PDB file of C-alpha atoms in Angstrom:
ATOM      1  CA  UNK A1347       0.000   0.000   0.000  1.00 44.00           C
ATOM      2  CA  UNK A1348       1.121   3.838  -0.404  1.00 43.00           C
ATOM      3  CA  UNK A1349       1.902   5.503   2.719  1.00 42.00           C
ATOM      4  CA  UNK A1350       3.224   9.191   3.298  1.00 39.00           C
ATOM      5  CA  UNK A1351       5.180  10.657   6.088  1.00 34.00           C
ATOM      6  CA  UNK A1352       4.234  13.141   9.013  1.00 28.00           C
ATOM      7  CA  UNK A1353       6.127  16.333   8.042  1.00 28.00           C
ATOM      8  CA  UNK A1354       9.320  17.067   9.817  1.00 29.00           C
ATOM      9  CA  UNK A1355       9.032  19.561  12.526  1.00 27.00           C
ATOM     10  CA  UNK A1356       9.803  23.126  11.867  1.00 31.00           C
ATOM     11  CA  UNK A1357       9.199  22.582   8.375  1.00 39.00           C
ATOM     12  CA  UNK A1358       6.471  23.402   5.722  1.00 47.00           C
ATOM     13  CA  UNK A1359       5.815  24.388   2.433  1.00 50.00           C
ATOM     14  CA  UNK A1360       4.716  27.564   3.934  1.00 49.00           C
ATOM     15  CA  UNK A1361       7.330  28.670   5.399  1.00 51.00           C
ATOM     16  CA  UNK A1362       9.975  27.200   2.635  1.00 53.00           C
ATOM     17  CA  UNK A1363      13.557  28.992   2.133  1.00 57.00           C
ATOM     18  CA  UNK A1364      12.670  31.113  -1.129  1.00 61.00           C
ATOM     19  CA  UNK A1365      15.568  29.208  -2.891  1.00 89.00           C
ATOM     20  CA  UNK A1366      14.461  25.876  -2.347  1.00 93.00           C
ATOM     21  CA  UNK A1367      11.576  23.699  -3.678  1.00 94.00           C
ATOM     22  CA  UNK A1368      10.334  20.218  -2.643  1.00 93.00           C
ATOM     23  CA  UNK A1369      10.348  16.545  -4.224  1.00 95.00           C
ATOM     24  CA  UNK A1370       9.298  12.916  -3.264  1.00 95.00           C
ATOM     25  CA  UNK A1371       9.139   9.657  -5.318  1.00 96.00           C
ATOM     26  CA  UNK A1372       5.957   8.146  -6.134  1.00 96.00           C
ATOM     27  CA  UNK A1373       7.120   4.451  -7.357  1.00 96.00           C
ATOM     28  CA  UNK A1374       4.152   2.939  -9.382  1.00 96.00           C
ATOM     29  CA  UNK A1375       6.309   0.742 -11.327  1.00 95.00           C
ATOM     30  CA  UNK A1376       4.891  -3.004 -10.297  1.00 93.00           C
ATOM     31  CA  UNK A1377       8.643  -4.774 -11.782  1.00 94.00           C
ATOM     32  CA  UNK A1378      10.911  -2.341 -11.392  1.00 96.00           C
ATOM     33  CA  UNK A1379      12.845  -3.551  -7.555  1.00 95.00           C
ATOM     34  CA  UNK A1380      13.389  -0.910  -5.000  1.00 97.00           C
ATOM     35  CA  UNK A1381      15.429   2.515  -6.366  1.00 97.00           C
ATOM     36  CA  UNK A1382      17.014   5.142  -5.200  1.00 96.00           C
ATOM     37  CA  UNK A1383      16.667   8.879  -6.573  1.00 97.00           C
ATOM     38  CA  UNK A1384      20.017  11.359  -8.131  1.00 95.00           C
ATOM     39  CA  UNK A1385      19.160  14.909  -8.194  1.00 96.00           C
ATOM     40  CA  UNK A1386      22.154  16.241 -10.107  1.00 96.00           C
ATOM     41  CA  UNK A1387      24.285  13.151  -9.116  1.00 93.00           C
ATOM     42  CA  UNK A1388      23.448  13.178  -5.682  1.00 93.00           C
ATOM     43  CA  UNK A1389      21.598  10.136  -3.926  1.00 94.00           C
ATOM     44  CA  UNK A1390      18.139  12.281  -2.788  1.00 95.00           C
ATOM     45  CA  UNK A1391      15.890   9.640  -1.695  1.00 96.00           C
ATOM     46  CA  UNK A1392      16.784   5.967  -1.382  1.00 95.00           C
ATOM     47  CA  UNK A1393      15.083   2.630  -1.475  1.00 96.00           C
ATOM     48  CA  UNK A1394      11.796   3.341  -2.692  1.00 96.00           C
ATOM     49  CA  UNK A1395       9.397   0.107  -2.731  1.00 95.00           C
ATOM     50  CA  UNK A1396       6.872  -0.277  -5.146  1.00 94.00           C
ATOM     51  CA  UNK A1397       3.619   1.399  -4.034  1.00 93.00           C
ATOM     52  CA  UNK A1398       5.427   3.677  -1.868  1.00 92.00           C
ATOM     53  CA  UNK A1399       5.745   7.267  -1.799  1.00 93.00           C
ATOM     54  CA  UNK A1400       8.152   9.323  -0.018  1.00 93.00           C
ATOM     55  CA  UNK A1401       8.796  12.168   1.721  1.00 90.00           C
ATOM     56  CA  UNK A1402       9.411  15.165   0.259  1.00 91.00           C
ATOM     57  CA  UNK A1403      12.910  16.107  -0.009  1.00 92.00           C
ATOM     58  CA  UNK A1404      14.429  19.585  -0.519  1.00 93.00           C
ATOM     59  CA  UNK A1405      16.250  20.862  -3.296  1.00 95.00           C
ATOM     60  CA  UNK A1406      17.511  23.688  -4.923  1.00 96.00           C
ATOM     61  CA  UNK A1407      15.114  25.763  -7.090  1.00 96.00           C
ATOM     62  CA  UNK A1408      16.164  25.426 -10.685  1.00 97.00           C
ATOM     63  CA  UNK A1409      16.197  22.922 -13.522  1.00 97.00           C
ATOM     64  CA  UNK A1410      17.639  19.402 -12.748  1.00 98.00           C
ATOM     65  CA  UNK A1411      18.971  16.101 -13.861  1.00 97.00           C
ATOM     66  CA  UNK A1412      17.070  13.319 -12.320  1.00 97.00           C
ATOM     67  CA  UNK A1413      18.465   9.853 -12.442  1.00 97.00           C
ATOM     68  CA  UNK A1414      16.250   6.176 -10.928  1.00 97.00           C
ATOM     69  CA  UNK A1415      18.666   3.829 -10.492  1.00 96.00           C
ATOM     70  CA  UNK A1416      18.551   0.233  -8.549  1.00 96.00           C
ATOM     71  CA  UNK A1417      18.375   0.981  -5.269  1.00 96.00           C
ATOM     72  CA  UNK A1418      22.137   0.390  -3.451  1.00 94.00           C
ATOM     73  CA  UNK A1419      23.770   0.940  -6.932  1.00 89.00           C
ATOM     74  CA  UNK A1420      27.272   2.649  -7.092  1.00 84.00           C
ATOM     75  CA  UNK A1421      28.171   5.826  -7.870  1.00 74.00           C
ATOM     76  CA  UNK A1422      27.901   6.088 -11.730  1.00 75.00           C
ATOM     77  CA  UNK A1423      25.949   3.338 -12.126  1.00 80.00           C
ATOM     78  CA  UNK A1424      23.236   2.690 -15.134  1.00 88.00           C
ATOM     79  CA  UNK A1425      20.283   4.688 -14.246  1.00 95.00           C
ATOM     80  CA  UNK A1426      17.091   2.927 -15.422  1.00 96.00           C
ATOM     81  CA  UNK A1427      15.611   6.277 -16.696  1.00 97.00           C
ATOM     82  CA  UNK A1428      16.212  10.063 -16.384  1.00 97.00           C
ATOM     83  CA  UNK A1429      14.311  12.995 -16.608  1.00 97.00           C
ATOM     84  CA  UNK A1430      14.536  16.850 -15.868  1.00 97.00           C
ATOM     85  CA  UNK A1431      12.451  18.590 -13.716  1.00 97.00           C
ATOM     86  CA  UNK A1432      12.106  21.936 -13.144  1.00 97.00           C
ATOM     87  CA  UNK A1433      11.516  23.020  -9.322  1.00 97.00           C
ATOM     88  CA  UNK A1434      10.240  26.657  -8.560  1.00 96.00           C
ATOM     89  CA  UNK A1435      10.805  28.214  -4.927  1.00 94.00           C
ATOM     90  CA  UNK A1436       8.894  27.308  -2.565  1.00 91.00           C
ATOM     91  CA  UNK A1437       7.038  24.347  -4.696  1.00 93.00           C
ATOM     92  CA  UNK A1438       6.540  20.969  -4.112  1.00 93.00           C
ATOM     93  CA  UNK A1439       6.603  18.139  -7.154  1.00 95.00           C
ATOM     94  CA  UNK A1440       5.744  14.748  -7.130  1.00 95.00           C
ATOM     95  CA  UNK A1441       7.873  12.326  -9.359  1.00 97.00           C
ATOM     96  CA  UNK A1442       6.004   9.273 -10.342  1.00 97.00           C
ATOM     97  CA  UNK A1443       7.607   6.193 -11.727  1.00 97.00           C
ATOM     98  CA  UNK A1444       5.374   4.777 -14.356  1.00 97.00           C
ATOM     99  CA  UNK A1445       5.240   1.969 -16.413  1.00 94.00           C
ATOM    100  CA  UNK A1446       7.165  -1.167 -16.693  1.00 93.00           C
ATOM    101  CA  UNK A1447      11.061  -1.541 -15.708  1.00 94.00           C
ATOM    102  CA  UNK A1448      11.583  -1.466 -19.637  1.00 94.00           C
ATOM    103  CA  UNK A1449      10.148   1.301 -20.416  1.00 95.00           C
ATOM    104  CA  UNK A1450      10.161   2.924 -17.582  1.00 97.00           C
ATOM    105  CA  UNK A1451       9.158   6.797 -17.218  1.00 97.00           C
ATOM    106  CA  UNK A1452       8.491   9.681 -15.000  1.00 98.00           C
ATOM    107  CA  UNK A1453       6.264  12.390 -14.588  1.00 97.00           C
ATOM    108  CA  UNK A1454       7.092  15.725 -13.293  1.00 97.00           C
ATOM    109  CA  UNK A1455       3.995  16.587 -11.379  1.00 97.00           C
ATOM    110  CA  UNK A1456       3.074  19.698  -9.343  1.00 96.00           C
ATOM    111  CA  UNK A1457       1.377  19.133  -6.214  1.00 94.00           C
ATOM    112  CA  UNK A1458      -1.135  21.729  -5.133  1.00 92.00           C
ATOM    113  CA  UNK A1459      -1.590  21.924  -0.789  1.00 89.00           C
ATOM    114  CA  UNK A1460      -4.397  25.063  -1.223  1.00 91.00           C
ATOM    115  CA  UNK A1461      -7.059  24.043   1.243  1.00 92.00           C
ATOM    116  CA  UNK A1462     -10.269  23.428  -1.065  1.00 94.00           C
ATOM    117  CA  UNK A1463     -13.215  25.014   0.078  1.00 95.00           C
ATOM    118  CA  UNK A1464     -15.045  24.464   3.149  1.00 95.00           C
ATOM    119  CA  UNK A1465     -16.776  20.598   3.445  1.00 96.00           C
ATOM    120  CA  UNK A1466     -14.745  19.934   0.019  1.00 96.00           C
ATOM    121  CA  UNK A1467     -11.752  18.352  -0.544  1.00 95.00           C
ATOM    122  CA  UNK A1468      -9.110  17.558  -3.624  1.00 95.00           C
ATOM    123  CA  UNK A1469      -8.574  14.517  -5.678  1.00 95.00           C
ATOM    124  CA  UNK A1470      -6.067  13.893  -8.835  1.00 96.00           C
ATOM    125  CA  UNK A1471      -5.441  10.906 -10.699  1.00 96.00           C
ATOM    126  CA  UNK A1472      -2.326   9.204 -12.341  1.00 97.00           C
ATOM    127  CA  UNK A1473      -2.674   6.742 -14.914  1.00 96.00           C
ATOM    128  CA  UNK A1474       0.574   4.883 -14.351  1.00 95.00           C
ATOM    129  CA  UNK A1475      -0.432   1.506 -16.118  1.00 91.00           C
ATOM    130  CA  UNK A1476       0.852   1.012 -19.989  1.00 91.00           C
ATOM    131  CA  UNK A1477      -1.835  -1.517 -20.531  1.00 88.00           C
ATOM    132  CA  UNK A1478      -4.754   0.351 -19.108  1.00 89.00           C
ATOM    133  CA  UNK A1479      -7.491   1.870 -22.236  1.00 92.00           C
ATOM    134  CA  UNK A1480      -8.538   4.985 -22.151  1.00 95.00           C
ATOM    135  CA  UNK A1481     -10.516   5.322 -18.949  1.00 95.00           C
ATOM    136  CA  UNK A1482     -13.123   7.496 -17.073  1.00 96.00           C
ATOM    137  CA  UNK A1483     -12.907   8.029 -12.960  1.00 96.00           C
ATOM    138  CA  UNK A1484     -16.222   8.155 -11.315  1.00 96.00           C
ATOM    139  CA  UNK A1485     -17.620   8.631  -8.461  1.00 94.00           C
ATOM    140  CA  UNK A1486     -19.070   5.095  -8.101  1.00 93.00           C
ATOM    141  CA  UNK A1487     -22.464   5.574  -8.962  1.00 89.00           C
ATOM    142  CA  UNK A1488     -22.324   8.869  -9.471  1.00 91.00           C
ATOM    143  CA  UNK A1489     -20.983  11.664 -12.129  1.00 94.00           C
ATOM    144  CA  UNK A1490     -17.398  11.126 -14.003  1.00 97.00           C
ATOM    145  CA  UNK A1491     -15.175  13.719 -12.120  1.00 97.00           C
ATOM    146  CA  UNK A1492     -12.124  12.892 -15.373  1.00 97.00           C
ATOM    147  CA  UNK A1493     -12.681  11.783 -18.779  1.00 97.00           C
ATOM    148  CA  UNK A1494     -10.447   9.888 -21.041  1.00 97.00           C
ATOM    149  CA  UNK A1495      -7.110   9.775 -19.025  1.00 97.00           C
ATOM    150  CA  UNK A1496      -4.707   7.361 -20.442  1.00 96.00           C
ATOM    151  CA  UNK A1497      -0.751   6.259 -20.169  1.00 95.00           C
ATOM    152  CA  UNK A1498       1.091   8.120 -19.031  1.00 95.00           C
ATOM    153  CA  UNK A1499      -1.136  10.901 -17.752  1.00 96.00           C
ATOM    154  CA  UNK A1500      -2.377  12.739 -14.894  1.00 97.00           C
ATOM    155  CA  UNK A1501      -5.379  15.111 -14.404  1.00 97.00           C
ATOM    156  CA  UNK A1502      -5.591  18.210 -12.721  1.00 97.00           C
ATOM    157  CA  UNK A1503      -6.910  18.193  -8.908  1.00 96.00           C
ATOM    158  CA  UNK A1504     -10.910  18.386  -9.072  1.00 96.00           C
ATOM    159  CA  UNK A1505     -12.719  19.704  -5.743  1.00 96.00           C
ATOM    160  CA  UNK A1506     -15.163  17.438  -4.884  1.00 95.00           C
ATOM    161  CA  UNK A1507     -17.750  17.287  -1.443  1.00 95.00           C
ATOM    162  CA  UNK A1508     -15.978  15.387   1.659  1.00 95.00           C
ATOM    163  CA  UNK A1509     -18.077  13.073   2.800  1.00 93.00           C
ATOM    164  CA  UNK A1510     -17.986   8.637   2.287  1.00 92.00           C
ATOM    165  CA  UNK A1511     -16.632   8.012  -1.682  1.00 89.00           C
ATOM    166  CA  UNK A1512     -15.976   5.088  -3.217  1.00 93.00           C
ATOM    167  CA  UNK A1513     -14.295   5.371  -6.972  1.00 93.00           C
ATOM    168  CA  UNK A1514     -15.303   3.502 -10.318  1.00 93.00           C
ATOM    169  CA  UNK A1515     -13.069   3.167 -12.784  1.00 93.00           C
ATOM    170  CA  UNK A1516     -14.983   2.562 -16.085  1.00 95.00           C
ATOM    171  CA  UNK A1517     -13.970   2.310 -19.884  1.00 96.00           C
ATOM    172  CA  UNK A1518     -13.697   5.835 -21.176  1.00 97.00           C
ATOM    173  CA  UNK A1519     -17.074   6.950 -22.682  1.00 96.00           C
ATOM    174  CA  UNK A1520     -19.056   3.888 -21.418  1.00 96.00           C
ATOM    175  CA  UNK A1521     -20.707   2.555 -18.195  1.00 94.00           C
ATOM    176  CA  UNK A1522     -19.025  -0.417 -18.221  1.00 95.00           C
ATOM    177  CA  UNK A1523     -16.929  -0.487 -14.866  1.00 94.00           C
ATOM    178  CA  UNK A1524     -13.700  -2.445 -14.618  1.00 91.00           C
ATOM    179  CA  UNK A1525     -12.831  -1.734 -11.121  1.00 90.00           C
ATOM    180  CA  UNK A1526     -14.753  -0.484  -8.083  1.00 92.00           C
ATOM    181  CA  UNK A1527     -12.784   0.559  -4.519  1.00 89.00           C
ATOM    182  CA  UNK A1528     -14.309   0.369  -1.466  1.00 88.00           C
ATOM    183  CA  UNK A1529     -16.384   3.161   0.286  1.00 90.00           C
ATOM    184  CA  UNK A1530     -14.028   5.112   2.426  1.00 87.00           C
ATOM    185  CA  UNK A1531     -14.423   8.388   4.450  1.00 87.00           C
ATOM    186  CA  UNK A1532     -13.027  11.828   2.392  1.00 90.00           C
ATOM    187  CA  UNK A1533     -12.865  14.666   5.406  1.00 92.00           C
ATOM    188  CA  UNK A1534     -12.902  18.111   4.419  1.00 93.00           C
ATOM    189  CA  UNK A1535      -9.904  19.529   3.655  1.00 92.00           C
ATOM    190  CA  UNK A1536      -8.412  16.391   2.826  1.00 92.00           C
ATOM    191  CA  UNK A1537      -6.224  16.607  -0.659  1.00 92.00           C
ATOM    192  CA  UNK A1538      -5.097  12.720  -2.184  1.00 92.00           C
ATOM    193  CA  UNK A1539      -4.004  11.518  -5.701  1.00 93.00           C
ATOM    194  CA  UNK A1540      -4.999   8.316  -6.765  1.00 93.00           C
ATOM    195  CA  UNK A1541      -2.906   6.069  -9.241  1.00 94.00           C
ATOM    196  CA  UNK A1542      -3.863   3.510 -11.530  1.00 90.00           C
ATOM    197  CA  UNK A1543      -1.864   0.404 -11.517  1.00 88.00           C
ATOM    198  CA  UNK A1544      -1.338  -2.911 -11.613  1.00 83.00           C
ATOM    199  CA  UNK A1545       0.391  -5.526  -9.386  1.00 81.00           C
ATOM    200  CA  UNK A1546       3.209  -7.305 -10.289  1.00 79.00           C
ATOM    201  CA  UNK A1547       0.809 -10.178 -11.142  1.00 80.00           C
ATOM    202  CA  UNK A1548      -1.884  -8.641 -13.089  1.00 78.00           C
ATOM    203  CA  UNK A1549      -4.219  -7.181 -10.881  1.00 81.00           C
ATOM    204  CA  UNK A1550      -5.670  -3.687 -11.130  1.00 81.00           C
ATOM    205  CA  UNK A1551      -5.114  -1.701  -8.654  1.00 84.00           C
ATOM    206  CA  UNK A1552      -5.744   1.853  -7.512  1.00 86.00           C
ATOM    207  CA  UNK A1553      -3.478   3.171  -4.942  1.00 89.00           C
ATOM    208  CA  UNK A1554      -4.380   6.510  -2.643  1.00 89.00           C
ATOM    209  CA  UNK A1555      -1.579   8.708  -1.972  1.00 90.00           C
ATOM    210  CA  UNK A1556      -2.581  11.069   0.772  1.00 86.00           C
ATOM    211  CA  UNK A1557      -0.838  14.774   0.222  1.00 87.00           C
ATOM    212  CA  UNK A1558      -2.457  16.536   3.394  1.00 80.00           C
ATOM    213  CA  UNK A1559      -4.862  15.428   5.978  1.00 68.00           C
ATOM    214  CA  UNK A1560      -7.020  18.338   6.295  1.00 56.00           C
ATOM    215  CA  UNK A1561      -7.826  22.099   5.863  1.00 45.00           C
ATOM    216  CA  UNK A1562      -4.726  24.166   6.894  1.00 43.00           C
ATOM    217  CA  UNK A1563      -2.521  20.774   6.904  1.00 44.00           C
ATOM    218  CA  UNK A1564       0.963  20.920   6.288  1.00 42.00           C
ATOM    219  CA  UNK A1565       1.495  18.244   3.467  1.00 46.00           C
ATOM    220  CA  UNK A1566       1.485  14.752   4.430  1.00 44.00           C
ATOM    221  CA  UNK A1567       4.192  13.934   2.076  1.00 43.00           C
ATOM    222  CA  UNK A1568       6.645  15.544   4.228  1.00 34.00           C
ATOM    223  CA  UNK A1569       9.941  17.236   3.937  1.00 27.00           C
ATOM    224  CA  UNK A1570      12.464  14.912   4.458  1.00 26.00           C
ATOM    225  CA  UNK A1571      15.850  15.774   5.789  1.00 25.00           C
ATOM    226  CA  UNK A1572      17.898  12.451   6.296  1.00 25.00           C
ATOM    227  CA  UNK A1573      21.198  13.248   6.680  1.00 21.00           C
ATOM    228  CA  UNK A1574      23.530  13.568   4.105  1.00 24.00           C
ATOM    229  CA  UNK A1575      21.014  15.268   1.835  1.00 28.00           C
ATOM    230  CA  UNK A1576      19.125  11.695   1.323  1.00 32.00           C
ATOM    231  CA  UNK A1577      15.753  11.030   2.421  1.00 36.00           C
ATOM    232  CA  UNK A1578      14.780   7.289   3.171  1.00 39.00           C
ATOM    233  CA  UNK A1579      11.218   6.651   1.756  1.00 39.00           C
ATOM    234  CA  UNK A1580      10.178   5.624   5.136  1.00 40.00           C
ATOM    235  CA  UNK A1581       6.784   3.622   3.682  1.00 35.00           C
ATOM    236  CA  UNK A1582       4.369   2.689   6.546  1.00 31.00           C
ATOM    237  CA  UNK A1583       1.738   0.928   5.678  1.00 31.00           C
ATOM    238  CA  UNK A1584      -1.686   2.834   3.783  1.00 34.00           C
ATOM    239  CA  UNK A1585      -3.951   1.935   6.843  1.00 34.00           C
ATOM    240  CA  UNK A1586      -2.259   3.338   9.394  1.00 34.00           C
ATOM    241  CA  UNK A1587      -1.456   6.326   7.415  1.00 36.00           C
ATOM    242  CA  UNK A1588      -4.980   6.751   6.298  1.00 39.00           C
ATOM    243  CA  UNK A1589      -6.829   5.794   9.585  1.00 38.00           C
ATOM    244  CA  UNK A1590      -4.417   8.149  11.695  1.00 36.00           C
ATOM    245  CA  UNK A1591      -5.732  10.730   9.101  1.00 40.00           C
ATOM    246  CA  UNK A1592      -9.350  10.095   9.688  1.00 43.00           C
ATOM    247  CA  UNK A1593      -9.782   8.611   6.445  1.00 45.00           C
TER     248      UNK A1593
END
């Protein structure tokens, strides 16, 4: 399951250093073994499990070189992909490994910790499954809240009413559903992504990240600040994480 970490006292994306930004790891990559993240050649977060994400780490603000290698690889070694990503001061990105080890590819997403309205809360989703159609996320039952998202995409954050959801996931344009999760509670305030995989044997799955617990939250996804510059992905299990969070 996904988990996210408590943020790290004394620090926020509030009250961030004006020359730094913010990034964590999602891994949603169901072959690819633990990894470890290189910002500019420099181990940033290490041993990420599959359906974990991280803390976030701080980095410069600036444009950067972004290495996943095997996690515990040497200095040099083969990364398995590498991407650039663009941080702005004082912003927070989520980096989420998609796909399969092959082919293997990351998104450079912006995470958004504005408190929705009151009695609303946020929800994204990530389509990080290669042999997923074009689908529709519902709520189940109820109205589509994003239309047609495919590999390797993510939508927007859509406000919706806090309150017990459960999600559909349905072939885009149709009512057929090919994956319902169970009912759970969405407080107000409460801001989560949601990814579309698989598991390593088939199995669709959709994971729930949770970015911040409530209105006026810092985020969930912490900032990390391991020593040495490199942030451990210190997974808990979802359940805990989630239930400690009300949800």
């Amino acid at each position: 399951m996904i988990a996210t970490q408590s943020v790290s006292a004394g620090h926020s994306v509030a009250n961030a250093a004006p020359e730094e930004g913010w990034i964590r790891l999602a891994h949603l990559s169901p072959d690819t073994p633990k990894v470890d993240v290189y910002v500019d050649g420099t181990r940033t977060l290490a041993s990420v499990p599959f359906k974990t994400a991280t803390r976030h780490a701080p980095v410069p603000a600036g444009t950067h070189s972004v290495e996943i290698r095997p996690a515990g690889s040497p200095t040099g070694g083969r990364a398995l992909v590498t991407a650039r990503a663009t941080v702005a001061p004082g912003a927070a990105y989520t980096l989420a490994a998609v796909g399969l080890a092959a082919k293997l590819q990351v998104l450079v997403l912006e995470d958004d910790f504005t408190a929705p309205p009151p009695g609303k809360a946020k929800l994204r989703s990530i389509d990080a499954s290669p042999q997923s159609p074009p689908i529709d996320i519902a709520i189940a039952g109820g109205p589509v809240l994003f239309r047609n998202l495919t590999f390797p995409k993510a939508t927007p954050f859509a406000t919706i009413d806090a309150g017990s959801m459960a999600l559909e996931v349905r072939l885009a344009g149709t009512d057929r559903v090919v994956f319902r999760s169970g009912a759970r509670p969405m407080p107000a305030g409460a801001i989560l992504t949601v990814a579309g995989t698989v598991s390593p044997t088939g199995t669709i799955e959709v994971l729930p990240i949770l970015d911040a617990a409530g209105a006026g939250a810092t985020p969930r996804g912490g900032i990390a600040t391991g020593a040495g510059g490199s942030a451990p992905a210190d997974g808990t299990g979802l359940a805990g994480s989630l239930a400690a969070a009300g949800l």
